[in-house]
Amino acid sequence: MGTDSDTTIRFSGLKPGRYTYHYSLDRSFFEGFENEEIKDANVEIDVMMERMERMLMFHFAIKGEVTVPCDRCLDPITLPIEGEETASVRFSDTEVSEDENVAVLPESAIEVDVAQWLYEFVAVRIPMQHVHEDPSECNPEVGRYLEESGKEADAGDDNIDPRWEALRNLK
């Protein structure tokens, strides 16, 4: 897990109330997580933390863009991301949380690192499939290669295993 002291919020000594923080995430932040998908980023995240006696509540407002490889041609593609998330921290020396958005810290804790949440909240906003909207934006060399590979595959249909030939009749 990548951590950075800039993402550590020291809540010890803060009075109950609301506090705001701002994070600008770029390529170096995601490299700290050994991330292979996000090649570049320009993401702004505003965090509002509400300090209570026995709990911290976080609200994350995320907006920006990430650069990832196109699934079709592997050239970089920049995708916009935006959204909101919440997370909380409870204090307990015995309790364990199974909810990924609820962290449990010991009563003696004085700070919390939000880096993992920042990373995850950006990562879940990246679409499962990322391709250029217009196929003509893809790398033309890759397009030609895919066309040629498709023609070769079609030409090879004449040599189908007879056991599979019966499946063609099921249409």
Coordinates of N, CA and C in Angstrom, one line a residue:
M1 N 0.9 -1.2 0.0 CA 0.0 0.0 0.0 C 0.9 1.2 0.0
G2 N 0.6 2.2 -0.9 CA 1.3 3.4 -0.9 C 0.8 4.4 0.1
T3 N 1.7 5.0 0.9 CA 1.2 6.0 1.9 C 2.1 7.2 1.7
D4 N 1.6 8.3 2.1 CA 2.3 9.6 2.0 C 1.8 10.4 3.2
S5 N 2.8 11.0 3.9 CA 2.5 11.8 5.1 C 1.5 12.9 4.7
D6 N 1.4 13.3 3.5 CA 0.4 14.3 3.1 C -1.0 13.8 3.2
T7 N -1.2 12.5 3.2 CA -2.5 11.9 3.3 C -2.9 11.5 4.7
T8 N -2.0 11.8 5.6 CA -2.3 11.5 7.0 C -2.9 12.7 7.7
I9 N -4.1 12.4 8.3 CA -4.8 13.4 9.0 C -4.7 13.2 10.5
R10 N -4.1 14.2 11.2 CA -3.9 14.1 12.6 C -5.2 14.7 13.3
F11 N -6.0 13.8 13.9 CA -7.2 14.3 14.6 C -7.1 14.5 16.1
S12 N -6.0 14.0 16.6 CA -5.7 14.2 18.0 C -5.7 15.7 18.3
G13 N -6.4 16.2 19.3 CA -6.4 17.6 19.7 C -7.4 18.4 19.0
L14 N -8.1 17.8 18.0 CA -9.1 18.6 17.3 C -10.4 18.5 18.1
K15 N -11.1 19.6 18.2 CA -12.4 19.7 18.8 C -13.5 19.1 17.9
P16 N -14.6 18.6 18.5 CA -15.6 18.1 17.6 C -16.1 19.2 16.7
G17 N -16.3 18.8 15.4 CA -16.6 19.8 14.4 C -16.2 19.3 13.0
R18 N -16.4 20.2 12.0 CA -16.0 19.8 10.6 C -14.7 20.5 10.2
Y19 N -13.9 19.7 9.5 CA -12.6 20.1 9.0 C -12.5 19.7 7.5
T20 N -11.9 20.5 6.7 CA -11.8 20.2 5.3 C -10.3 20.1 4.9
Y21 N -10.1 19.2 3.9 CA -8.8 18.9 3.4 C -8.9 18.8 1.8
H22 N -7.9 19.1 1.2 CA -7.9 19.0 -0.3 C -6.6 18.2 -0.8
Y23 N -6.9 17.3 -1.7 CA -5.8 16.5 -2.2 C -5.8 16.6 -3.7
S24 N -4.6 16.7 -4.3 CA -4.4 16.7 -5.8 C -3.6 15.5 -6.0
L25 N -4.2 14.5 -6.8 CA -3.5 13.2 -7.0 C -3.0 13.2 -8.5
D26 N -1.7 12.8 -8.6 CA -1.2 12.7 -9.9 C -0.5 11.3 -10.1
R27 N 0.3 11.2 -11.1 CA 0.9 9.9 -11.4 C 1.7 9.3 -10.2
S28 N 2.4 10.2 -9.6 CA 3.3 9.7 -8.5 C 2.5 9.1 -7.3
F29 N 1.3 9.6 -7.1 CA 0.4 9.0 -6.0 C 0.1 7.6 -6.4
F30 N -0.3 7.3 -7.6 CA -0.7 6.0 -8.0 C 0.5 5.0 -8.2
E31 N 1.6 5.6 -8.5 CA 2.8 4.7 -8.6 C 3.2 4.1 -7.2
G32 N 2.8 4.9 -6.2 CA 3.1 4.4 -4.8 C 2.3 3.2 -4.5
F33 N 1.2 2.9 -5.2 CA 0.4 1.7 -5.0 C 0.7 0.6 -5.9
E34 N 1.8 0.7 -6.7 CA 2.2 -0.3 -7.7 C 1.1 -0.5 -8.6
N35 N 0.4 0.5 -9.0 CA -0.7 0.5 -9.9 C -0.2 0.3 -11.3
E36 N -0.7 -0.6 -12.1 CA -0.3 -0.8 -13.5 C -1.3 -0.2 -14.4
E37 N -2.5 0.0 -14.0 CA -3.5 0.5 -14.9 C -3.5 2.0 -15.1
I38 N -3.4 2.8 -14.1 CA -3.4 4.2 -14.2 C -2.0 4.7 -14.5
K39 N -1.9 5.3 -15.7 CA -0.6 5.7 -16.2 C -0.4 7.2 -15.9
D40 N -1.4 8.0 -15.7 CA -1.3 9.4 -15.3 C -2.7 9.8 -14.7
A41 N -2.7 10.8 -14.0 CA -3.9 11.3 -13.4 C -3.8 12.8 -13.0
N42 N -5.0 13.4 -13.0 CA -5.1 14.8 -12.5 C -6.5 14.8 -11.8
V43 N -6.4 14.4 -10.6 CA -7.7 14.2 -9.8 C -7.6 15.1 -8.6
E44 N -8.7 15.8 -8.4 CA -8.9 16.7 -7.2 C -9.9 16.1 -6.3
I45 N -9.6 15.9 -5.0 CA -10.5 15.3 -4.0 C -10.6 16.3 -2.8
D46 N -11.8 16.7 -2.6 CA -12.1 17.5 -1.4 C -12.6 16.6 -0.3
V47 N -12.1 16.6 0.9 CA -12.5 15.8 2.0 C -13.0 16.6 3.1
M48 N -14.2 16.3 3.6 CA -14.8 16.9 4.7 C -14.8 15.9 5.8
M49 N -14.1 16.2 6.9 CA -14.1 15.2 8.1 C -14.9 15.9 9.2
E50 N -15.8 15.1 9.7 CA -16.5 15.5 10.9 C -16.0 14.7 12.1
R51 N -15.4 15.5 13.0 CA -14.9 14.9 14.3 C -15.9 14.8 15.3
M52 N -16.2 13.6 15.8 CA -17.1 13.4 16.9 C -16.3 12.8 18.1
E53 N -16.9 12.6 19.2 CA -16.2 12.1 20.4 C -15.6 10.7 20.1
R54 N -16.4 9.8 19.5 CA -16.0 8.4 19.4 C -15.9 7.9 17.9
M55 N -16.0 8.9 17.0 CA -16.0 8.6 15.6 C -15.6 9.7 14.7
L56 N -15.1 9.4 13.5 CA -14.8 10.3 12.5 C -15.6 9.9 11.2
M57 N -16.3 10.9 10.7 CA -17.0 10.7 9.4 C -16.3 11.5 8.3
F58 N -16.1 10.8 7.2 CA -15.5 11.4 6.0 C -16.4 11.5 4.8
H59 N -16.4 12.6 4.1 CA -17.1 12.7 2.9 C -16.1 13.1 1.8
F60 N -16.0 12.4 0.7 CA -15.0 12.6 -0.3 C -15.8 13.1 -1.6
A61 N -15.4 14.2 -2.2 CA -15.9 14.7 -3.5 C -14.8 14.6 -4.5
I62 N -14.9 13.8 -5.5 CA -13.9 13.4 -6.4 C -14.2 14.0 -7.8
K63 N -13.2 14.6 -8.4 CA -13.4 15.1 -9.8 C -12.0 15.2 -10.5
G64 N -12.0 14.7 -11.7 CA -10.7 14.8 -12.5 C -10.7 13.8 -13.6
E65 N -9.5 13.4 -14.0 CA -9.3 12.5 -15.1 C -8.1 11.6 -14.9
V66 N -8.2 10.4 -15.4 CA -7.1 9.5 -15.4 C -6.8 9.0 -16.8
T67 N -5.5 8.7 -17.0 CA -5.1 8.2 -18.3 C -4.7 6.7 -18.1
V68 N -5.4 5.9 -18.9 CA -5.2 4.4 -18.8 C -5.0 3.9 -20.3
P69 N -4.5 2.7 -20.4 CA -4.3 2.2 -21.8 C -5.7 1.8 -22.4
C70 N -5.8 2.1 -23.7 CA -7.1 1.6 -24.4 C -7.1 0.1 -24.5
D71 N -8.2 -0.5 -24.3 CA -8.3 -1.9 -24.3 C -8.1 -2.5 -25.7
R72 N -8.4 -1.6 -26.7 CA -8.3 -2.1 -28.1 C -6.9 -1.9 -28.7
C73 N -6.2 -0.8 -28.5 CA -5.0 -0.5 -29.1 C -3.8 -0.3 -28.1
L74 N -4.1 -0.2 -26.9 CA -3.1 0.0 -25.8 C -2.5 1.4 -25.8
D75 N -2.9 2.3 -26.7 CA -2.5 3.7 -26.6 C -3.2 4.4 -25.4
P76 N -2.6 5.4 -24.9 CA -3.3 6.1 -23.7 C -4.6 6.7 -24.1
I77 N -5.5 6.6 -23.2 CA -6.8 7.2 -23.3 C -7.2 7.9 -22.0
T78 N -7.6 9.1 -22.0 CA -7.9 9.9 -20.8 C -9.4 9.8 -20.6
L79 N -9.8 9.4 -19.4 CA -11.2 9.3 -19.0 C -11.5 10.2 -17.8
P80 N -12.7 10.9 -17.9 CA -13.1 11.7 -16.8 C -13.7 10.8 -15.7
I81 N -13.5 11.2 -14.5 CA -14.1 10.6 -13.3 C -14.7 11.6 -12.4
E82 N -15.7 11.2 -11.7 CA -16.4 12.2 -10.8 C -17.3 11.3 -9.9
G83 N -17.4 11.8 -8.6 CA -18.3 11.1 -7.7 C -18.1 11.5 -6.3
E84 N -18.9 10.9 -5.4 CA -18.8 11.1 -4.0 C -18.8 9.8 -3.3
E85 N -18.1 9.8 -2.1 CA -18.0 8.6 -1.3 C -18.0 9.0 0.2
T86 N -18.3 8.1 1.0 CA -18.2 8.3 2.5 C -17.5 7.2 3.1
A87 N -16.9 7.5 4.2 CA -16.2 6.5 5.0 C -16.2 7.0 6.5
S88 N -15.9 6.0 7.4 CA -15.9 6.4 8.8 C -14.8 5.7 9.5
V89 N -14.5 6.2 10.7 CA -13.5 5.6 11.6 C -14.1 5.5 13.0
R90 N -14.1 4.4 13.5 CA -14.6 4.2 14.9 C -13.3 3.8 15.8
F91 N -13.5 4.2 17.0 CA -12.4 3.9 18.0 C -12.8 2.8 18.9
S92 N -12.0 1.7 18.9 CA -12.2 0.6 19.8 C -10.9 -0.2 19.9
D93 N -10.7 -0.8 21.0 CA -9.5 -1.6 21.2 C -9.9 -3.1 21.0
T94 N -11.2 -3.4 20.9 CA -11.6 -4.8 20.7 C -12.4 -5.1 19.5
E95 N -13.0 -4.1 18.9 CA -13.9 -4.3 17.8 C -13.2 -4.4 16.5
V96 N -13.7 -5.2 15.6 CA -13.1 -5.4 14.2 C -14.2 -5.1 13.2
S97 N -13.9 -4.4 12.1 CA -14.9 -4.0 11.1 C -14.7 -4.9 9.9
E98 N -15.8 -5.4 9.3 CA -15.8 -6.1 8.1 C -16.2 -5.2 6.9
D99 N -16.7 -4.0 7.2 CA -17.1 -3.0 6.2 C -15.9 -2.3 5.7
E100 N -15.7 -2.3 4.4 CA -14.4 -1.7 3.8 C -14.4 -0.2 4.0
N101 N -15.6 0.4 4.2 CA -15.6 1.9 4.4 C -15.7 2.3 5.9
V102 N -15.5 1.4 6.7 CA -15.4 1.7 8.2 C -14.1 1.1 8.7
A103 N -13.3 2.0 9.2 CA -12.0 1.6 9.8 C -12.2 1.6 11.3
V104 N -11.5 0.7 12.0 CA -11.5 0.7 13.4 C -10.1 1.0 13.9
L105 N -9.9 2.0 14.7 CA -8.6 2.3 15.2 C -8.6 2.2 16.7
P106 N -7.4 1.9 17.3 CA -7.4 1.8 18.7 C -7.7 3.1 19.4
E107 N -8.1 3.1 20.6 CA -8.5 4.3 21.4 C -7.3 5.2 21.4
S108 N -6.1 4.7 21.4 CA -4.9 5.5 21.5 C -4.4 6.2 20.2
A109 N -5.1 5.9 19.1 CA -4.7 6.5 17.8 C -4.8 8.0 17.8
I110 N -3.9 8.6 17.1 CA -3.9 10.1 17.0 C -4.0 10.6 15.6
E111 N -3.9 9.7 14.6 CA -4.0 10.1 13.2 C -4.6 8.9 12.3
V112 N -5.0 9.3 11.2 CA -5.5 8.3 10.2 C -5.0 8.7 8.8
D113 N -4.6 7.6 8.1 CA -4.1 7.8 6.7 C -5.2 7.5 5.8
V114 N -5.6 8.4 5.0 CA -6.7 8.3 4.0 C -6.2 7.9 2.6
A115 N -5.0 7.6 2.4 CA -4.4 7.3 1.1 C -5.1 6.1 0.5
Q116 N -5.4 5.0 1.2 CA -6.0 3.8 0.7 C -7.4 4.2 0.2
W117 N -8.1 4.9 0.9 CA -9.5 5.3 0.5 C -9.4 6.2 -0.8
L118 N -8.5 7.1 -0.8 CA -8.3 8.0 -2.0 C -8.0 7.1 -3.2
Y119 N -7.1 6.2 -3.1 CA -6.8 5.3 -4.2 C -8.0 4.5 -4.7
E120 N -8.7 3.8 -3.7 CA -9.8 3.0 -4.0 C -11.0 3.8 -4.6
F121 N -11.3 4.9 -4.1 CA -12.4 5.7 -4.6 C -12.2 6.2 -6.0
V122 N -10.9 6.4 -6.4 CA -10.6 6.8 -7.8 C -10.7 5.5 -8.7
A123 N -10.1 4.4 -8.2 CA -10.0 3.2 -9.0 C -11.4 2.6 -9.3
V124 N -12.3 2.7 -8.4 CA -13.6 2.2 -8.7 C -14.4 3.0 -9.7
R125 N -14.0 4.2 -10.0 CA -14.7 5.1 -10.9 C -14.2 4.9 -12.3
I126 N -13.2 4.1 -12.5 CA -12.7 3.9 -13.9 C -13.6 2.8 -14.5
P127 N -14.1 3.1 -15.7 CA -15.0 2.1 -16.3 C -14.3 0.8 -16.5
M128 N -15.0 -0.3 -16.5 CA -14.4 -1.6 -16.7 C -13.8 -1.7 -18.1
Q129 N -14.5 -1.2 -19.1 CA -14.0 -1.2 -20.5 C -13.6 0.2 -20.8
H130 N -12.3 0.4 -21.2 CA -11.9 1.7 -21.7 C -11.3 1.6 -23.1
V131 N -12.1 2.2 -24.0 CA -11.7 2.2 -25.4 C -12.0 3.6 -25.9
H132 N -11.3 4.0 -27.0 CA -11.6 5.3 -27.6 C -13.0 5.2 -28.1
E133 N -13.7 6.4 -28.0 CA -15.1 6.4 -28.4 C -15.2 6.2 -29.9
D134 N -14.3 6.7 -30.6 CA -14.3 6.6 -32.1 C -13.1 5.6 -32.4
P135 N -13.4 4.5 -33.0 CA -12.4 3.5 -33.3 C -11.3 4.1 -34.2
S136 N -11.5 5.2 -34.9 CA -10.5 5.8 -35.8 C -9.4 6.5 -34.9
E137 N -9.7 6.7 -33.6 CA -8.7 7.3 -32.7 C -7.7 6.3 -32.2
C138 N -8.0 5.0 -32.4 CA -7.1 4.0 -32.0 C -5.8 4.0 -33.0
N139 N -4.8 3.4 -32.5 CA -3.5 3.3 -33.2 C -3.8 2.6 -34.5
P140 N -3.5 3.2 -35.7 CA -3.9 2.6 -37.0 C -3.1 1.3 -37.3
E141 N -1.9 1.2 -36.8 CA -1.1 -0.1 -36.9 C -1.8 -1.2 -36.3
V142 N -2.3 -1.0 -35.1 CA -3.0 -2.0 -34.3 C -4.3 -2.4 -35.0
G143 N -5.0 -1.4 -35.6 CA -6.2 -1.7 -36.3 C -5.9 -2.6 -37.5
R144 N -4.8 -2.3 -38.3 CA -4.5 -3.1 -39.4 C -4.2 -4.5 -39.0
Y145 N -3.4 -4.7 -37.9 CA -3.0 -6.0 -37.4 C -4.3 -6.8 -37.0
L146 N -5.2 -6.1 -36.3 CA -6.5 -6.8 -35.9 C -7.3 -7.2 -37.1
E147 N -7.3 -6.4 -38.1 CA -8.1 -6.8 -39.4 C -7.4 -8.0 -40.0
E148 N -6.1 -8.0 -40.1 CA -5.4 -9.1 -40.8 C -5.6 -10.4 -40.0
S149 N -5.5 -10.3 -38.6 CA -5.7 -11.4 -37.8 C -7.1 -12.0 -37.9
G150 N -8.1 -11.1 -38.1 CA -9.5 -11.5 -38.3 C -9.6 -12.3 -39.6
K151 N -9.0 -11.8 -40.7 CA -9.0 -12.5 -42.0 C -8.4 -13.8 -41.9
E152 N -7.3 -13.9 -41.2 CA -6.6 -15.2 -41.0 C -7.5 -16.2 -40.3
A153 N -8.2 -15.7 -39.3 CA -9.1 -16.6 -38.5 C -10.2 -17.0 -39.3
D154 N -10.8 -16.1 -40.2 CA -11.9 -16.5 -41.0 C -11.5 -17.5 -42.1
A155 N -10.2 -17.4 -42.6 CA -9.7 -18.3 -43.6 C -9.5 -19.7 -43.0
G156 N -9.2 -19.7 -41.7 CA -9.0 -21.0 -41.0 C -10.2 -21.8 -40.7
D157 N -11.4 -21.2 -41.0 CA -12.7 -21.9 -40.7 C -12.9 -23.2 -41.5
D158 N -12.2 -23.3 -42.6 CA -12.4 -24.5 -43.5 C -11.8 -25.7 -42.8
N159 N -10.9 -25.5 -41.9 CA -10.2 -26.6 -41.2 C -10.7 -26.9 -39.8
I160 N -12.0 -26.9 -39.7 CA -12.7 -27.1 -38.4 C -12.7 -28.6 -38.0
D161 N -12.4 -28.8 -36.8 CA -12.4 -30.2 -36.3 C -13.9 -30.7 -36.5
P162 N -14.0 -31.9 -37.0 CA -15.3 -32.5 -37.3 C -16.2 -32.6 -36.1
R163 N -15.6 -32.7 -34.9 CA -16.5 -32.8 -33.7 C -17.2 -31.5 -33.5
W164 N -16.6 -30.4 -33.9 CA -17.2 -29.1 -33.7 C -18.1 -28.7 -34.9
E165 N -18.0 -29.3 -36.0 CA -18.8 -29.0 -37.2 C -20.3 -29.2 -36.9
A166 N -20.6 -30.2 -36.1 CA -22.0 -30.4 -35.7 C -22.7 -29.2 -35.0
L167 N -21.9 -28.4 -34.4 CA -22.4 -27.2 -33.7 C -22.9 -26.2 -34.7
R168 N -22.3 -26.1 -35.9 CA -22.8 -25.2 -36.9 C -24.2 -25.4 -37.3
N169 N -24.6 -26.7 -37.3 CA -26.0 -27.0 -37.7 C -27.0 -26.6 -36.6
L170 N -26.6 -26.2 -35.5 CA -27.5 -25.9 -34.4 C -28.1 -24.5 -34.6
K171 N -27.7 -23.7 -35.5 CA -28.2 -22.3 -35.8 C -29.6 -22.3 -36.1

